[in-house]
PDB file of C-alpha atoms in Angstrom:
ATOM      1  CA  UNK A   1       0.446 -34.426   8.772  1.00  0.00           C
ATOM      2  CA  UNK A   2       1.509 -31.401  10.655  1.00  0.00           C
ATOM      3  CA  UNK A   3       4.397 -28.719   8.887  1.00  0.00           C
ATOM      4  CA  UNK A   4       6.155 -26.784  11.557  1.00  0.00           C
ATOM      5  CA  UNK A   5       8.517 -24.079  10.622  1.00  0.00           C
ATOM      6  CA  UNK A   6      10.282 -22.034  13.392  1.00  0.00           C
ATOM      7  CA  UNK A   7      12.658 -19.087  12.318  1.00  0.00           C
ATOM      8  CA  UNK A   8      14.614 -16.840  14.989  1.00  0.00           C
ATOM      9  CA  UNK A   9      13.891 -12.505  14.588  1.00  0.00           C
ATOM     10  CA  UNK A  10      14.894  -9.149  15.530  1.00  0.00           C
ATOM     11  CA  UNK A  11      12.199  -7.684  14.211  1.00  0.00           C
ATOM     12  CA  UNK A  12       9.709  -5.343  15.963  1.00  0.00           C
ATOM     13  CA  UNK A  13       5.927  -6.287  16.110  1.00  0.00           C
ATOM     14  CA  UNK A  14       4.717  -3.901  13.493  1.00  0.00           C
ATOM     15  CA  UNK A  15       7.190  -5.754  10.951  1.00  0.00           C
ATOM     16  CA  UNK A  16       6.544  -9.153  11.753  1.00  0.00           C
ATOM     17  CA  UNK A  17       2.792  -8.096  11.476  1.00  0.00           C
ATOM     18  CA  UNK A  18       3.205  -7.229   8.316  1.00  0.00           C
ATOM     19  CA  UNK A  19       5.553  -9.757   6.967  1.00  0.00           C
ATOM     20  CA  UNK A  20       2.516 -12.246   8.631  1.00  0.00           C
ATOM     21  CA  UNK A  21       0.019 -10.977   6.397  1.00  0.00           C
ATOM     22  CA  UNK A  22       2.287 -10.604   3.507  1.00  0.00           C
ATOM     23  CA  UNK A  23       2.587 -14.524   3.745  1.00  0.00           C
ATOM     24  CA  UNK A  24      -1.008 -15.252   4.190  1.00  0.00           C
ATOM     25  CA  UNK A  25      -1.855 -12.848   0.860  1.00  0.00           C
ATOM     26  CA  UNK A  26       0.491 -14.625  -0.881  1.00  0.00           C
ATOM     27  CA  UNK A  27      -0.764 -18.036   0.681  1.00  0.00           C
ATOM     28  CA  UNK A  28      -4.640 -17.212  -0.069  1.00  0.00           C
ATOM     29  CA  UNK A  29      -3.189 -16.486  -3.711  1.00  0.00           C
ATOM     30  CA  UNK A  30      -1.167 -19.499  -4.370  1.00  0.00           C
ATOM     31  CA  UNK A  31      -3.500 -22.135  -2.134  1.00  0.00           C
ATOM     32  CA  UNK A  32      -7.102 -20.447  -1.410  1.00  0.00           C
ATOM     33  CA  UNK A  33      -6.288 -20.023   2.084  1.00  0.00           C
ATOM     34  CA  UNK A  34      -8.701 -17.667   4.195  1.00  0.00           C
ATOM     35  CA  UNK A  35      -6.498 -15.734   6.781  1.00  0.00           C
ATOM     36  CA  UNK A  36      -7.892 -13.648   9.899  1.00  0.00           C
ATOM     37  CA  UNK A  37      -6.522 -12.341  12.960  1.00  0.00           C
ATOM     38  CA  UNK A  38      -7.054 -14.043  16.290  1.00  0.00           C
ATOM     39  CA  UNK A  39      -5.475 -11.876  19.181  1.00  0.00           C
ATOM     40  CA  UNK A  40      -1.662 -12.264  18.098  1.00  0.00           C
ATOM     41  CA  UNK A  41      -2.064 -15.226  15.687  1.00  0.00           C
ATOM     42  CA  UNK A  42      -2.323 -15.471  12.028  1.00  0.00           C
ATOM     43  CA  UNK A  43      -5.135 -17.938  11.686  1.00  0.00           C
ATOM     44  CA  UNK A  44      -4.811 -19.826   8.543  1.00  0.00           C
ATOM     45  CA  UNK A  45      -8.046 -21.766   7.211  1.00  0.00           C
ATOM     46  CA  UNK A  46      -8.412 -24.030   4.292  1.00  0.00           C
ATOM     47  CA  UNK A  47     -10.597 -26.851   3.394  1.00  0.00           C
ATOM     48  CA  UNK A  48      -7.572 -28.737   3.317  1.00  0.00           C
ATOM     49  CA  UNK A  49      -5.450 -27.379   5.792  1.00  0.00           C
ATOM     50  CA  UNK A  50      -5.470 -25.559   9.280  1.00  0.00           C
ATOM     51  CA  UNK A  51      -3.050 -23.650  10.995  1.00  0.00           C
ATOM     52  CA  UNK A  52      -1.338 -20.035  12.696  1.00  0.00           C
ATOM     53  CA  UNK A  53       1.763 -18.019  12.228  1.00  0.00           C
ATOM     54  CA  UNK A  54       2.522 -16.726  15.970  1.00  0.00           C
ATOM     55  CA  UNK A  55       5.366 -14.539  16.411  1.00  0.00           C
ATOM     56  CA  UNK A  56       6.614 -14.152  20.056  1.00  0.00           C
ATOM     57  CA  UNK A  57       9.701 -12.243  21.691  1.00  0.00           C
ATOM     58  CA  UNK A  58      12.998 -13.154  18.859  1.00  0.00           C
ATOM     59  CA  UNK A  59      10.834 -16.151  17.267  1.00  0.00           C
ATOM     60  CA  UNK A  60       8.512 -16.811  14.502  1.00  0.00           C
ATOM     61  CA  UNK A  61       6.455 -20.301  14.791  1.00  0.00           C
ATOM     62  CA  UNK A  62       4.619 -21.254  11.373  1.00  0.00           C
ATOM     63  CA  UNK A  63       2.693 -24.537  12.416  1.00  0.00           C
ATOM     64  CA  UNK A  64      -0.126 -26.312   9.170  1.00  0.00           C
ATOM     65  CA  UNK A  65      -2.109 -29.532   9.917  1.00  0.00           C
ATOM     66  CA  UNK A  66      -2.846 -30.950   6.235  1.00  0.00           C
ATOM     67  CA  UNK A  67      -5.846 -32.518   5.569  1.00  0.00           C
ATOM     68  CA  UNK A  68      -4.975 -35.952   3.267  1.00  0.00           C
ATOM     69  CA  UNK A  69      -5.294 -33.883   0.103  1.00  0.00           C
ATOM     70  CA  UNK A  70      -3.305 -31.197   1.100  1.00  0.00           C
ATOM     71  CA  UNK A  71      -0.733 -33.935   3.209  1.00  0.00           C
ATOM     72  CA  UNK A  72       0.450 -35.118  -0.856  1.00  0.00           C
ATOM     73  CA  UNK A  73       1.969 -31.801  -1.244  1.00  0.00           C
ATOM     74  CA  UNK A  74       3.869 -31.532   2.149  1.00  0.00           C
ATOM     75  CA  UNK A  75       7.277 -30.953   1.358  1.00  0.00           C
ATOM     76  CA  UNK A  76       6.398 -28.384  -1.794  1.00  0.00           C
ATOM     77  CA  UNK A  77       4.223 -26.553   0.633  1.00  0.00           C
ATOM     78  CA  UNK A  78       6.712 -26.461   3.801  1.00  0.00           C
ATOM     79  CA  UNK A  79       9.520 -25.359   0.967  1.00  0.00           C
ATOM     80  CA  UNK A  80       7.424 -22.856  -0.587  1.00  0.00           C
ATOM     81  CA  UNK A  81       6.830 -21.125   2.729  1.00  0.00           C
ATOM     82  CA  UNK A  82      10.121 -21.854   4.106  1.00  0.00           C
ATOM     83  CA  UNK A  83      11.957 -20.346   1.647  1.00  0.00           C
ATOM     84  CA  UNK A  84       9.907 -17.268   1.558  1.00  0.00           C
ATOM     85  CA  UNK A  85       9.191 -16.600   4.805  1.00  0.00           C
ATOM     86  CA  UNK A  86      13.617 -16.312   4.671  1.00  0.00           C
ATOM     87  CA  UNK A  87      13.644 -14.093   2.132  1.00  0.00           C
ATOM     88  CA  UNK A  88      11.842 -11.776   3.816  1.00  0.00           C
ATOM     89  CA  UNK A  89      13.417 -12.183   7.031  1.00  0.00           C
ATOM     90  CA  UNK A  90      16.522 -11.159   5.154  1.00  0.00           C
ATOM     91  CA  UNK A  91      15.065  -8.078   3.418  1.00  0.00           C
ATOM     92  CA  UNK A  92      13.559  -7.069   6.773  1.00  0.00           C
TER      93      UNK A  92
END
């Protein structure tokens, strides 16, 4: 099972940096995710899950293949980051 979550900017590539690892510390709290930097994506690495938060010009791509454990919880996990990832685009 794959999430995708796509999410239009404005914001300048110091702030989505930021906002990117904001999400990941709050992901590797919440889920045990490891998080590292890979050129200009996010890598996100879990036992149960793999994925990358890549921001290009105006757009924000979130994209998580779940592993079967991790595919139970789909919809929780795509609405937990969902909804976050638009609160901060709001705040921003």
């Amino acid at each position: 099972m794959t999430i995708l979550i796509e999410r239009e900017h404005d914001l300048h590539i110091d702030d989505v940096a930021v906002m990117s690892e904001l999400i990941a510390d709050e992901l590797a709290n919440k889920y045990g995710i490891e998080w590292s930097w890979q050129d200009d994506r996010l890598i996100i690495d879990h036992m149960s899950a793999r994925g990358f938060l890549h921001s290009q010009h105006g757009k924000i791509t979130i994209q998580l293949k779940l592993g079967f454990a991790a595919s139970l919880f789909a919809s929780s996990i795509e609405n937990s980051i969902s909804k976050r990832l638009d609160q901060l685009l709001i705040t921003q």
